[in-house]
Coordinates of C-alpha atoms in Angstrom, one line a residue:
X221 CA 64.9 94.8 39.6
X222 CA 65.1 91.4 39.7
X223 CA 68.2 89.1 37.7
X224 CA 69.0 86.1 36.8
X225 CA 72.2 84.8 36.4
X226 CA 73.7 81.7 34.6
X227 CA 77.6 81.2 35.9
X228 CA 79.4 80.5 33.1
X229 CA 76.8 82.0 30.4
X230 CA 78.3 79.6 27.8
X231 CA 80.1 76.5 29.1
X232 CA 80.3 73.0 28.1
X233 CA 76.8 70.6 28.1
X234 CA 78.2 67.7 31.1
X235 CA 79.5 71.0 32.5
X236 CA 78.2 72.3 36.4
X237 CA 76.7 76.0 36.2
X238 CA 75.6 78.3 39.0
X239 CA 72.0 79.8 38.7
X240 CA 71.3 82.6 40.7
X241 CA 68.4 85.2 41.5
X242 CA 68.4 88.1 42.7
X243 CA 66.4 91.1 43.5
X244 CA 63.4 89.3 45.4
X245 CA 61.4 89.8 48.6
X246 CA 62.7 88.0 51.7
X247 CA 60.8 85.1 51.4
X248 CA 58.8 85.6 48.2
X249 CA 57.4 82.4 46.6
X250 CA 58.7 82.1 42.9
X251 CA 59.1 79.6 40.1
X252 CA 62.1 79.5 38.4
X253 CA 61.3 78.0 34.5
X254 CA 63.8 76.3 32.0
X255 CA 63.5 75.7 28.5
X256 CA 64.7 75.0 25.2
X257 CA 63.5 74.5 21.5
X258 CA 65.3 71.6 20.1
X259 CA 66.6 71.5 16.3
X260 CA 63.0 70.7 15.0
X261 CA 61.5 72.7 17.3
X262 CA 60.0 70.9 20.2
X263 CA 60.2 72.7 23.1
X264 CA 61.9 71.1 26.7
X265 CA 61.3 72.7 29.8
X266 CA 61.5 72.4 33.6
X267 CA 60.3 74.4 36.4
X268 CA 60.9 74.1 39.9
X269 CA 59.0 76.3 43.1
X270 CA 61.2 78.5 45.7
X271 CA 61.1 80.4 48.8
X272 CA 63.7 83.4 48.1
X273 CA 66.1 83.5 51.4
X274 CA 66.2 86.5 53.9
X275 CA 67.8 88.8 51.6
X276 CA 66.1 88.0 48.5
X277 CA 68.2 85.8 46.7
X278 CA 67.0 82.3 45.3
X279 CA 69.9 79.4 44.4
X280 CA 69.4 76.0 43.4
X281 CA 72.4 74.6 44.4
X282 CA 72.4 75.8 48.5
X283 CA 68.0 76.2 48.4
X284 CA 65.6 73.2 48.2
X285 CA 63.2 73.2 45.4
X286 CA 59.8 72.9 47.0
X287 CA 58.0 70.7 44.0
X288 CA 57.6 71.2 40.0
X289 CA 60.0 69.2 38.0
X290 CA 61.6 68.0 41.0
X291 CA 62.3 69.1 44.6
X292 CA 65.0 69.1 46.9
X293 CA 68.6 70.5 46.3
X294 CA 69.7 69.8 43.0
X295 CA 72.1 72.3 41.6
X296 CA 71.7 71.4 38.2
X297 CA 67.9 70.1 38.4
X298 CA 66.4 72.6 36.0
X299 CA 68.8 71.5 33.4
X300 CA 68.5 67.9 34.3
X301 CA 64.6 67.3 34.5
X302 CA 64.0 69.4 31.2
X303 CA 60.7 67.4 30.0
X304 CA 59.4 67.4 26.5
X305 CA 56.0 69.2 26.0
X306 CA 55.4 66.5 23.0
X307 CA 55.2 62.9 24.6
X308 CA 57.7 60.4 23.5
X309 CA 60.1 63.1 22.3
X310 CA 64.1 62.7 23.5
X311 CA 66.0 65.5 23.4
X312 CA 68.9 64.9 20.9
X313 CA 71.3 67.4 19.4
X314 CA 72.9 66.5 16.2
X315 CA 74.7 69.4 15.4
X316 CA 77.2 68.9 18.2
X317 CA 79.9 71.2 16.8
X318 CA 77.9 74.1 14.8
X319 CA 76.0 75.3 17.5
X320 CA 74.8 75.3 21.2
X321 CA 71.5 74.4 22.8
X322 CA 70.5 77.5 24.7
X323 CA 68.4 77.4 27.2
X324 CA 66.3 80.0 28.5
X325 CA 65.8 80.4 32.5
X326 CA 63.1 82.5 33.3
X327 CA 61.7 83.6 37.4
X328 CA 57.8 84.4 38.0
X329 CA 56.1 85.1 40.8
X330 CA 54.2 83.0 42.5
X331 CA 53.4 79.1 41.4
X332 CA 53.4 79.0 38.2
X333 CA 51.9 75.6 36.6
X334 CA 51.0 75.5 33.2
X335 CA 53.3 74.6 29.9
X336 CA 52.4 77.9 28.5
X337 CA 53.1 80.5 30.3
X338 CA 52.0 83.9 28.7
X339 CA 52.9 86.0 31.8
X340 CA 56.2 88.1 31.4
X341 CA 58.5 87.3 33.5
X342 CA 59.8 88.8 36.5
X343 CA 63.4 88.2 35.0
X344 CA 66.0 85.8 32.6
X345 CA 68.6 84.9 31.1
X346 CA 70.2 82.3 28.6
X347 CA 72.7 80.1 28.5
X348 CA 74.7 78.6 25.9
X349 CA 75.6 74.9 26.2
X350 CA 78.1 73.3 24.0
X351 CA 78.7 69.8 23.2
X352 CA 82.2 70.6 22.0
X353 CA 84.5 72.0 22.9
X354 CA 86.6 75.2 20.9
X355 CA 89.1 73.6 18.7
X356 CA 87.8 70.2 18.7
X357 CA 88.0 68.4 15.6
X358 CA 85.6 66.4 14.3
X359 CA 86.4 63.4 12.0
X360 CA 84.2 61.1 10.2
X361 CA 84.7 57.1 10.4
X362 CA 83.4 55.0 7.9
X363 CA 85.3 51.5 7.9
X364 CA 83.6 48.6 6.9
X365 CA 80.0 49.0 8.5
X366 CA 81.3 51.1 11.7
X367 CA 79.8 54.8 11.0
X368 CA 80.7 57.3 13.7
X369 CA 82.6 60.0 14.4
X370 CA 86.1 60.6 15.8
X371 CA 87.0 63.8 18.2
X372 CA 90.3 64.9 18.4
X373 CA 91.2 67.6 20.8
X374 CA 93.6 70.7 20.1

C-alpha cells in the first residue's frame, strides 16, 4: 500500500513541511501531483517526476525532481510552483483567518502529464495551510484613506 504523508498535516502557509511516500518499488518512476481550488474555484497545481530510492520511499526534500513543475531538490517545490490551470489567474486568499487552503498531494505511477488526470491515484493526502495563526486577532484600520488590517498576536 502506498502513503503519502504531509509533516505537519496543518501548519502555517510561509511554514516548511515534509512530504513523504512510501510503499513504492525500488526505483519505480512516479509523479507526485499538487493542487488546490482557490475561493472561486480555480484550480492550482504542480507536479513534479521521481525515481523512488532503494527501499521505496520518494522525498522531495533529500530526492531530485527529474522535470514537471520544476526539477532538482526543492523541498517545498510542489507547494511553490503551484500553477494556475486558467491563465493570468494569481492565487490570492482572502479569507486569511476563517479558513485554510488545503492542498491535495496525490502519487501516480508512471509520468503523468496532463491537467486532468482521471486516473486514481496510487495514494494522497491533504494538507491544511493557514495564513494565521490560532488566537490571532484580526483588526480592521480605516484612518483617513489607509484601509488595512491590523494582526495582533495572543
Amino acid at each position: 500500500m502506498v502513503e503519502v504523508t504531509v509533516t505537519p498535516r496543518s501548519s502555517l502557509a510561509d511554514q516548511p513541511v515534509q512530504v513523504r511516500v512510501r510503499g513504492l518499488s525500488p526505483s519505480q518512476l512516479v509523479t507526485l501531483r499538487a493542487w488546490l481550488k482557490d475561493e472561486h474555484g480555480e484550480c492550482f497545481q504542480s507536479r513534479a517526476f521521481f525515481h523512488a530510492d532503494g527501499s521505496g520511499e520518494v522525498d522531495p526534500g533529500s530526492h531530485a525532481a527529474l522535470g514537471g513543475s520544476y526539477s532538482g531538490v526543492w523541498p517545498m517545490g510542489l507547494f511553490w510552483f503551484l500553477q494556475p490551470d486558467t491563465l493570468f489567474r494569481r492565487l490570492v486568499k482572502r479569507d486569511v483567518a476563517g479558513s485554510p487552503f488545503l492542498v491535495r498531494l496525490e502519487v501516480f505511477d508512471g509520468l503523468r502529464l496532463g491537467t486532468e488526470l482521471q486516473e486514481q491515484p496510487l495514494g494522497w493526502c491533504e494538507a491544511e495551510r493557514w495564513y494565521v495563526g490560532p488566537g490571532v486577532q484580526r483588526v480592521p484600520v480605516r484612518e483617513g484613506r489607509v484601509r488595512g488590517a491590523l494582526f495582533l498576536p495572543p
